[in-house]
PDB file of C-alpha atoms in Angstrom:
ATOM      1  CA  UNK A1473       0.000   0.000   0.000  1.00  0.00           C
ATOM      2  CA  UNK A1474       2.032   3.198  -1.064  1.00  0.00           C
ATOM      3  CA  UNK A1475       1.524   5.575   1.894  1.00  0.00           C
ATOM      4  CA  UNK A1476       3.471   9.021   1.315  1.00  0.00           C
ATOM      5  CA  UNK A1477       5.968  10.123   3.365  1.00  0.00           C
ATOM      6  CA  UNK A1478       6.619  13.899   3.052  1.00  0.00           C
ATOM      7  CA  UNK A1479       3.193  15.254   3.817  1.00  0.00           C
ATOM      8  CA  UNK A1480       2.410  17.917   6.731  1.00  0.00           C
ATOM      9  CA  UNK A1481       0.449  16.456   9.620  1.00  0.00           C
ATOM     10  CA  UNK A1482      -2.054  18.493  11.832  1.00  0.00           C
ATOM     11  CA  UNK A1483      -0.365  19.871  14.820  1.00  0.00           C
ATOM     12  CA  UNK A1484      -2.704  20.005  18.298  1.00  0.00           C
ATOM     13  CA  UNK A1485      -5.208  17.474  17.313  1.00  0.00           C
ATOM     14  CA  UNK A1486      -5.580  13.967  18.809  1.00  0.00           C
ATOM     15  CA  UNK A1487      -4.621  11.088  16.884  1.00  0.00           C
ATOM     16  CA  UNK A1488      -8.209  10.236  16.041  1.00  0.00           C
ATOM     17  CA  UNK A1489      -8.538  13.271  14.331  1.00  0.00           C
ATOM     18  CA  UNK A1490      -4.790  13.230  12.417  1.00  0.00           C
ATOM     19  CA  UNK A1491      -5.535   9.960  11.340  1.00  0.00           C
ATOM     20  CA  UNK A1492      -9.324  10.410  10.120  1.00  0.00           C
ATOM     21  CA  UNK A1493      -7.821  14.004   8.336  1.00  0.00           C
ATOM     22  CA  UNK A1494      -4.959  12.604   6.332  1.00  0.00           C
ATOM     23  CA  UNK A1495      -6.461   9.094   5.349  1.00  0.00           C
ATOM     24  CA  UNK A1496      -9.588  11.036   4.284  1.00  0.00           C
ATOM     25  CA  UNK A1497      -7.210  13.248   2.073  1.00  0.00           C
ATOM     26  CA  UNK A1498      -5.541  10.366   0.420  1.00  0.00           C
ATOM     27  CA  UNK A1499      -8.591   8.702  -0.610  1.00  0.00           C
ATOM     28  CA  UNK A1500     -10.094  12.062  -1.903  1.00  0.00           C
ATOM     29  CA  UNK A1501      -6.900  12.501  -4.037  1.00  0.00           C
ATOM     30  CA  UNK A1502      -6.659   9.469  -4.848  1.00  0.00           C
ATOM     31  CA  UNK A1503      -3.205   8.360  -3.116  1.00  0.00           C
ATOM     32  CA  UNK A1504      -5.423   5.471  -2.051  1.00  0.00           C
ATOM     33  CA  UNK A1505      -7.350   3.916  -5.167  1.00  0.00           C
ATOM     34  CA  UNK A1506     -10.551   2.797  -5.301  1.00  0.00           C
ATOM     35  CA  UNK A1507     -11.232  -1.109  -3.842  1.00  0.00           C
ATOM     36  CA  UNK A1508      -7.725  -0.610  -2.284  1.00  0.00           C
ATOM     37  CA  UNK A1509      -7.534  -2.494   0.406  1.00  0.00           C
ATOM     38  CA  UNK A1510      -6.446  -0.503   4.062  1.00  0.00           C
ATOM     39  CA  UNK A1511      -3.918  -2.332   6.426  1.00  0.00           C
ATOM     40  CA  UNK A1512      -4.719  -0.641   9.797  1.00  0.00           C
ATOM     41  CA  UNK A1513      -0.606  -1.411  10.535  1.00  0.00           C
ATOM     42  CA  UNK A1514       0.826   0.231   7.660  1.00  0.00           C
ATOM     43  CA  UNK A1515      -1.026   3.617   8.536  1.00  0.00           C
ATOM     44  CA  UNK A1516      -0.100   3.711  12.248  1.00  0.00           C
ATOM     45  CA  UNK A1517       3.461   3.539  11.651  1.00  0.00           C
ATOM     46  CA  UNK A1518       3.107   6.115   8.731  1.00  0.00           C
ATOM     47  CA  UNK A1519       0.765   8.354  10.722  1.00  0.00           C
ATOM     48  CA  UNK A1520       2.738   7.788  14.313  1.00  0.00           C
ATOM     49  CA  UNK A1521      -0.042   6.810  16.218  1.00  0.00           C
ATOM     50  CA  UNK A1522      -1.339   3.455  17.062  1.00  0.00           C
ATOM     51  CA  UNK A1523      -3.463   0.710  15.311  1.00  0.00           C
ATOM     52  CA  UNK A1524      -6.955   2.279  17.790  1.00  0.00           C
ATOM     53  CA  UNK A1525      -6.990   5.697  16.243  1.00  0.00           C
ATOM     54  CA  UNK A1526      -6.909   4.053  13.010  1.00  0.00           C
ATOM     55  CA  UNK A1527      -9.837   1.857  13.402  1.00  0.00           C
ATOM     56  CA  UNK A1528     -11.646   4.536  14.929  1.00  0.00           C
ATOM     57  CA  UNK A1529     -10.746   6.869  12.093  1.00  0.00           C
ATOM     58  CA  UNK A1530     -11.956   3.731   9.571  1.00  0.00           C
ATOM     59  CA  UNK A1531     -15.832   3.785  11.138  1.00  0.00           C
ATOM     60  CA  UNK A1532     -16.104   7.393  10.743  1.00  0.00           C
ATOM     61  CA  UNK A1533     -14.641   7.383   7.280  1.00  0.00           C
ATOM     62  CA  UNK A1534     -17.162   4.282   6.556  1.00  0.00           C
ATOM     63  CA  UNK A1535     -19.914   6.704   7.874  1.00  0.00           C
ATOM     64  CA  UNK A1536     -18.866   9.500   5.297  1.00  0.00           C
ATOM     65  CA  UNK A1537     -19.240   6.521   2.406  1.00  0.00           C
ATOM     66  CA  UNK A1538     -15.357   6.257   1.981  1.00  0.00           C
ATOM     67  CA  UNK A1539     -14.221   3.078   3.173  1.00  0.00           C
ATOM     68  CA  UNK A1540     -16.459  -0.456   3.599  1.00  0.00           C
ATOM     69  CA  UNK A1541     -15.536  -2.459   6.512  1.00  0.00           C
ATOM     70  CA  UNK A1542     -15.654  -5.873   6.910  1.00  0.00           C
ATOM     71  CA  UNK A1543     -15.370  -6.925  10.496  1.00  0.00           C
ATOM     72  CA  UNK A1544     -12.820  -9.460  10.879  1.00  0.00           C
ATOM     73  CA  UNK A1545     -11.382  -9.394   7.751  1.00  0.00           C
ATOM     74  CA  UNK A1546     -10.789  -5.880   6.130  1.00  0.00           C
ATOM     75  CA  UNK A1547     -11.550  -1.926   4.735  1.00  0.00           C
ATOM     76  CA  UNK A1548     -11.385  -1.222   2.112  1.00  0.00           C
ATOM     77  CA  UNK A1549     -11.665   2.075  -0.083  1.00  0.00           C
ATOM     78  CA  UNK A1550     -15.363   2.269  -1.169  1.00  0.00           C
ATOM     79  CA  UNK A1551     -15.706   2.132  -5.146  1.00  0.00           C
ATOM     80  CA  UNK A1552     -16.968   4.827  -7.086  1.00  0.00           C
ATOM     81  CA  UNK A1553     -19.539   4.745 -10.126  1.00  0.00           C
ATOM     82  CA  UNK A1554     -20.200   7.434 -12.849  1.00  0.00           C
ATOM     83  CA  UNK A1555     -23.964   7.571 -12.733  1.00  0.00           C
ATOM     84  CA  UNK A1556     -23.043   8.428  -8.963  1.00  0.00           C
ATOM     85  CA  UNK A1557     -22.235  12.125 -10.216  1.00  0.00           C
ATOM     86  CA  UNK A1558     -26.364  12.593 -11.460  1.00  0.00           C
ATOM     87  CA  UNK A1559     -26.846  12.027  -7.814  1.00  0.00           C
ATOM     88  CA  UNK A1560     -24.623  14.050  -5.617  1.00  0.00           C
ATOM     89  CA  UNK A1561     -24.861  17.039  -7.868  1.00  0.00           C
ATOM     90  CA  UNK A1562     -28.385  17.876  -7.686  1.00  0.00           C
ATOM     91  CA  UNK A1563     -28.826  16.827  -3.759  1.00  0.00           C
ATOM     92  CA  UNK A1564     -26.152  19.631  -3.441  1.00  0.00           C
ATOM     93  CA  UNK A1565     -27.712  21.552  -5.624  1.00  0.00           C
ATOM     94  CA  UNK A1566     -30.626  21.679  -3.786  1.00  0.00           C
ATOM     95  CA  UNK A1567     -29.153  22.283  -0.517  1.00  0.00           C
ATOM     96  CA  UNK A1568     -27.176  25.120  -1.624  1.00  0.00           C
ATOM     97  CA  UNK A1569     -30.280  26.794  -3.658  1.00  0.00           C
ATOM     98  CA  UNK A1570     -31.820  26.429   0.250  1.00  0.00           C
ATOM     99  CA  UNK A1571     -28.568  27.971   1.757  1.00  0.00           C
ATOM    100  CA  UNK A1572     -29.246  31.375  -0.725  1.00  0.00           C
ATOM    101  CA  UNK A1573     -32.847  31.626  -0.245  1.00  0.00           C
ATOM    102  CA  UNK A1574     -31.746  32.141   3.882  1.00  0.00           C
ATOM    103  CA  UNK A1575     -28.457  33.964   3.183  1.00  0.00           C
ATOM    104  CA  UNK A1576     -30.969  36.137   1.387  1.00  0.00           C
ATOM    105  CA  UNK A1577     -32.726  37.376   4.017  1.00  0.00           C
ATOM    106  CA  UNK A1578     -29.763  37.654   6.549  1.00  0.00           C
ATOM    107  CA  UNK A1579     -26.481  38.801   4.436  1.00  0.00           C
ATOM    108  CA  UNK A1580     -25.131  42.413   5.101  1.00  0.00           C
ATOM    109  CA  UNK A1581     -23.041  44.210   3.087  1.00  0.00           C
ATOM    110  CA  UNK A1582     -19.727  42.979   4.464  1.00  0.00           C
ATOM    111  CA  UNK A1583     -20.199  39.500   3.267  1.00  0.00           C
ATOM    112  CA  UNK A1584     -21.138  40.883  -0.085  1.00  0.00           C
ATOM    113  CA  UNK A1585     -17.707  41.688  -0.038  1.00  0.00           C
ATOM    114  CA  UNK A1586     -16.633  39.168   1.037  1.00  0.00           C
ATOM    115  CA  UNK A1587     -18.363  37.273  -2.029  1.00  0.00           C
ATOM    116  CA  UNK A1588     -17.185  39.392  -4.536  1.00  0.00           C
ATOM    117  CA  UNK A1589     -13.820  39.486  -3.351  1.00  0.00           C
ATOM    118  CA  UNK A1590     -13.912  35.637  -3.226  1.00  0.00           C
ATOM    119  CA  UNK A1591     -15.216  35.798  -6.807  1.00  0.00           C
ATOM    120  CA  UNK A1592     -12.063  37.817  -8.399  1.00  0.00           C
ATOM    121  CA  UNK A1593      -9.751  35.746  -6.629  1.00  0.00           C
ATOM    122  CA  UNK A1594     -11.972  32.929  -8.312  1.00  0.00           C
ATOM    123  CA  UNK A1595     -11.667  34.488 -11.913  1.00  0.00           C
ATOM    124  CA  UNK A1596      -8.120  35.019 -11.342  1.00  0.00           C
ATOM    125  CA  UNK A1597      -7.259  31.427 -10.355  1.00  0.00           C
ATOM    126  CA  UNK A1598      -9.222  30.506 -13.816  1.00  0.00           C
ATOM    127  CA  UNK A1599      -7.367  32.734 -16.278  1.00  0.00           C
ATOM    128  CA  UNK A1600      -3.636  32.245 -14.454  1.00  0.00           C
ATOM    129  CA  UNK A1601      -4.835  28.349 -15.670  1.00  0.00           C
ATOM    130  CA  UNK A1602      -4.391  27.705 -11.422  1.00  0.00           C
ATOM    131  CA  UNK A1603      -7.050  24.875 -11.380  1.00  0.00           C
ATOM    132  CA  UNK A1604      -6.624  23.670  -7.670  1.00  0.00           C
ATOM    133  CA  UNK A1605      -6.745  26.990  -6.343  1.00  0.00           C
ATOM    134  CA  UNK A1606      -9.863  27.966  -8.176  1.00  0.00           C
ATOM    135  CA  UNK A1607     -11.565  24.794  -6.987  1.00  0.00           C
ATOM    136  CA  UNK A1608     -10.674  25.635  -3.087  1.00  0.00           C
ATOM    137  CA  UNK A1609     -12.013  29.359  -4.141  1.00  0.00           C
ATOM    138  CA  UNK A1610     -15.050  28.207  -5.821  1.00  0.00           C
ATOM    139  CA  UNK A1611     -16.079  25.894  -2.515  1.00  0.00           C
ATOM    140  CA  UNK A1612     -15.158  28.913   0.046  1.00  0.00           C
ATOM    141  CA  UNK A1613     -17.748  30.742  -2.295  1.00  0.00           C
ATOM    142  CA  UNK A1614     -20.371  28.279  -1.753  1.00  0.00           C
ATOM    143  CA  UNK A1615     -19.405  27.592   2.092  1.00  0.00           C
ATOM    144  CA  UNK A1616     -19.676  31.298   2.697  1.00  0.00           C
ATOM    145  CA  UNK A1617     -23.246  31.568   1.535  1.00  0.00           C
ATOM    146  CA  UNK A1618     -23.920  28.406   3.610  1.00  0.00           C
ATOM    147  CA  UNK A1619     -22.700  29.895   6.538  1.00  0.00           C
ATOM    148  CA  UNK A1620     -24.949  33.236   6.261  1.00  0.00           C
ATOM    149  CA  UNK A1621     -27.764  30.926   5.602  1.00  0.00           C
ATOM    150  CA  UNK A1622     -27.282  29.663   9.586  1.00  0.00           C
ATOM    151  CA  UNK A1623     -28.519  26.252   8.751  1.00  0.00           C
ATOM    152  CA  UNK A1624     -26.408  23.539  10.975  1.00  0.00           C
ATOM    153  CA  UNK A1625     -28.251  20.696   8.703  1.00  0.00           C
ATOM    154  CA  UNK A1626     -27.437  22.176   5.752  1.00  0.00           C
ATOM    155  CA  UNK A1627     -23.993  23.131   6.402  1.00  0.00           C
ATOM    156  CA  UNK A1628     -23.617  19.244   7.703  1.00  0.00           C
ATOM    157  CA  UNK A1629     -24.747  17.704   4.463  1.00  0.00           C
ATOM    158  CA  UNK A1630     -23.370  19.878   2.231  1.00  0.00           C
ATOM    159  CA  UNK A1631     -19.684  19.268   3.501  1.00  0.00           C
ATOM    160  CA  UNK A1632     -20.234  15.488   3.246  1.00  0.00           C
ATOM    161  CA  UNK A1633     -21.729  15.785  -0.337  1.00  0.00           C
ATOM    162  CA  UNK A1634     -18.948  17.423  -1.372  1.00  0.00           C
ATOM    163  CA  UNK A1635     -16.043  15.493  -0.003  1.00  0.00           C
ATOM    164  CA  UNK A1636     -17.742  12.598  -2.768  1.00  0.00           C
ATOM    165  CA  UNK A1637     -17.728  15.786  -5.509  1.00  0.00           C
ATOM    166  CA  UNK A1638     -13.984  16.233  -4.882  1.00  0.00           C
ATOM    167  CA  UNK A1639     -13.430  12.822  -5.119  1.00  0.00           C
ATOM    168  CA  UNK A1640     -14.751  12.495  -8.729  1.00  0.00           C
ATOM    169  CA  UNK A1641     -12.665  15.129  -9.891  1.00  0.00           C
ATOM    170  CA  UNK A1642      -9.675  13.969  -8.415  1.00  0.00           C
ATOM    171  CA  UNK A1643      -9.678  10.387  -8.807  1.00  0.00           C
ATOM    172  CA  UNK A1644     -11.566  10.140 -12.565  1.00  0.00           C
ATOM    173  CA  UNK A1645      -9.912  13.091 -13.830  1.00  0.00           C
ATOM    174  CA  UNK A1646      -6.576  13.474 -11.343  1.00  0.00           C
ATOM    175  CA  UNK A1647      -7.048  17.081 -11.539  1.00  0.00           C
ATOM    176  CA  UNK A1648     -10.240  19.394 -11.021  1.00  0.00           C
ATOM    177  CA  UNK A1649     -11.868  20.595 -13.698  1.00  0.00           C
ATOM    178  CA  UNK A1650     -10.949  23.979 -15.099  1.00  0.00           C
ATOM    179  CA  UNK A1651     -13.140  26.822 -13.928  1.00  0.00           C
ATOM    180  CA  UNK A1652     -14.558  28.595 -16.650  1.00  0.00           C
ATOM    181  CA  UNK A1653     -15.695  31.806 -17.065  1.00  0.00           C
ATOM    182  CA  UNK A1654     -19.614  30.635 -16.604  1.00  0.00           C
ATOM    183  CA  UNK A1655     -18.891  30.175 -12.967  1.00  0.00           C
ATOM    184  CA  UNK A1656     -17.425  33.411 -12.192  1.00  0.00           C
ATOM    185  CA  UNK A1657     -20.696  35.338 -14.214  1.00  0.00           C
ATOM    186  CA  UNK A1658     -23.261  32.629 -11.979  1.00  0.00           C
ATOM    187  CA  UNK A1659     -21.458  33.577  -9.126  1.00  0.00           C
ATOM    188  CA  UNK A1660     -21.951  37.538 -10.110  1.00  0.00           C
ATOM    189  CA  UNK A1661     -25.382  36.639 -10.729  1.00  0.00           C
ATOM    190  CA  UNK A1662     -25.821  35.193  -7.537  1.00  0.00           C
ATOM    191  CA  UNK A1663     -23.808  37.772  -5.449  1.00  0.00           C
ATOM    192  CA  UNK A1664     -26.727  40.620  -7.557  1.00  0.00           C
ATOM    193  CA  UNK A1665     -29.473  38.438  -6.449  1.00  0.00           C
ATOM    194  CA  UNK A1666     -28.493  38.215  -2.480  1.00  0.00           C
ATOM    195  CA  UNK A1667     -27.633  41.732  -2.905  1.00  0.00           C
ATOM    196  CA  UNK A1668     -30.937  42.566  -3.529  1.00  0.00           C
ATOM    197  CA  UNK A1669     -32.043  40.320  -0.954  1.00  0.00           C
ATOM    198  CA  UNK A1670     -34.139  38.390  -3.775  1.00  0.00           C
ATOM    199  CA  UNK A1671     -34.385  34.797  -2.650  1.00  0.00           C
ATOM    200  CA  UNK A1672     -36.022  33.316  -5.526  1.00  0.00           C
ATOM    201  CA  UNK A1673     -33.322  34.230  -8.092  1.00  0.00           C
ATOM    202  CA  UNK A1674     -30.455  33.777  -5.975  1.00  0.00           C
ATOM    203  CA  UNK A1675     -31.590  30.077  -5.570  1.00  0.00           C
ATOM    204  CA  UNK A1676     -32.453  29.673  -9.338  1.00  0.00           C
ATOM    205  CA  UNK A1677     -28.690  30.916 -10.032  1.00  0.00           C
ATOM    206  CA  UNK A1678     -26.819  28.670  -7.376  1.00  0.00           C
ATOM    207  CA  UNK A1679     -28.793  25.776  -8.953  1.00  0.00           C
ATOM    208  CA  UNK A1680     -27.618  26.581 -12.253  1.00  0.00           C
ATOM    209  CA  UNK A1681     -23.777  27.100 -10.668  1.00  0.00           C
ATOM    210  CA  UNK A1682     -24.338  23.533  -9.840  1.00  0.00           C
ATOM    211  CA  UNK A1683     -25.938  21.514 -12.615  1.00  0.00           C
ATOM    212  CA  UNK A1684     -23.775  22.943 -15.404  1.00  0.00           C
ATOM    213  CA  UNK A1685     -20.843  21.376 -13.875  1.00  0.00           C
ATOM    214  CA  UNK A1686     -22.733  18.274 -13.032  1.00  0.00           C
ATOM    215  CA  UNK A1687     -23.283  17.439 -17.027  1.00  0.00           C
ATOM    216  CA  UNK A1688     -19.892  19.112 -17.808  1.00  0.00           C
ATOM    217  CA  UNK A1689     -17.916  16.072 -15.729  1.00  0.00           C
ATOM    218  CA  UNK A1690     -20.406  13.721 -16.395  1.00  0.00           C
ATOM    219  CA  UNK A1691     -19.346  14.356 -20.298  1.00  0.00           C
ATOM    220  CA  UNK A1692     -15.997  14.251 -19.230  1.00  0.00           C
ATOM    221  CA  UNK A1693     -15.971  10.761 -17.297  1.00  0.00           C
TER     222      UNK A1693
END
């Protein structure tokens, strides 16, 4: 199992929470492979820590739809399917056209800002051909409005749909898509529409922002 080596581990966290972070990381990057199977052993020496954090780190990782256990015998890295992508998109979709309909009502001016500064650091990223950065950019822009929207259930969801999302564009593609210049004028759009504290449109434009992409990678895959 080819664990890396030179990576940066969390400082000030227990070992629990190192362990869940960076195994978590490899399989969204794809350092570990679909179907690859996890020794427990291997990890805990690479990690530091001991073989418990691990398997405590495995069932929460299981719970997030990463890794399938089998008691007794092993974990493994959960498999992922194409078809999957017409599933997570538009369950995120609809949880961040819910997140702009509240961030509507509640957003001052500062996060505007905030948005739009996020947004030209965004287009930026896309025409300086940076496609990691502009994928971190593009989800601080979504998990900003999520925050203003105040929704703990939301925000909850959300994060776990899109630790699958990343996967797909890591592991199928082993590099995000591209931005294009769509996203940064949906994301104008949408910035206009909380701006005017106009709910309706705001949520019509983040779903847009999402199903593009959604048939974009799908296309791609």
């Amino acid at each position: 199992m080819p664990i890396p080596h030179n990576f940066s581990s969390p400082t000030r966290i227990s070992a629990k929470e190192r362990a869940l972070t960076q195994i978590q990381r490899w399989i969204i990057e794809g350092t570990l492979v679909p179907g690859e199977k996890l020794i427990d052993a291997e990890l805990a020496e690479s990690l530091a820590v001991s073989r418990t954090p691990i398997r405590e780190a495995f069932q929460l990782l299981e719970m997030q739809g990463l890794v399938s256990m089998f008691p007794g015998k092993e974990t493994r890295v959960t498999n992922i399917e194409k078809d999957d992508i017409l599933k997570l998109y538009p369950t995120l979709a609809a949880l961040y056209s819910l997140a702009a309909e509240y961030a509507a009502n509640l957003i001052t001016l500062e996060q505007i800002e905030d948005l739009k500064a996020i947004n030209q650091q965004f287009a930026q990223a896309i025409h300086n051909g940076q496609t990691y950065q502009a994928m971190e950019l593009d989800e601080q822009f979504h998990n900003l409005i999520v925050d203003v929207g105040d929704n703990a259930y939301i925000a909850s969801f959300s994060t776990s749909l899109q630790i699958h999302i990343r996967r797909f564009k890591y592991v199928f593609l082993k590099q995000p898509i591209t931005g294009t210049l769509a996203s940064v004028e949906e994301h104008a759009s949408i910035i206009l529409a909380l701006e005017e504290k106009d709910a309706e449109t705001a949520a019509a434009h983040m779903k847009q922002n999402l199903i593009r992409p959604m048939h974009e990678l799908y296309a791609l895959i």
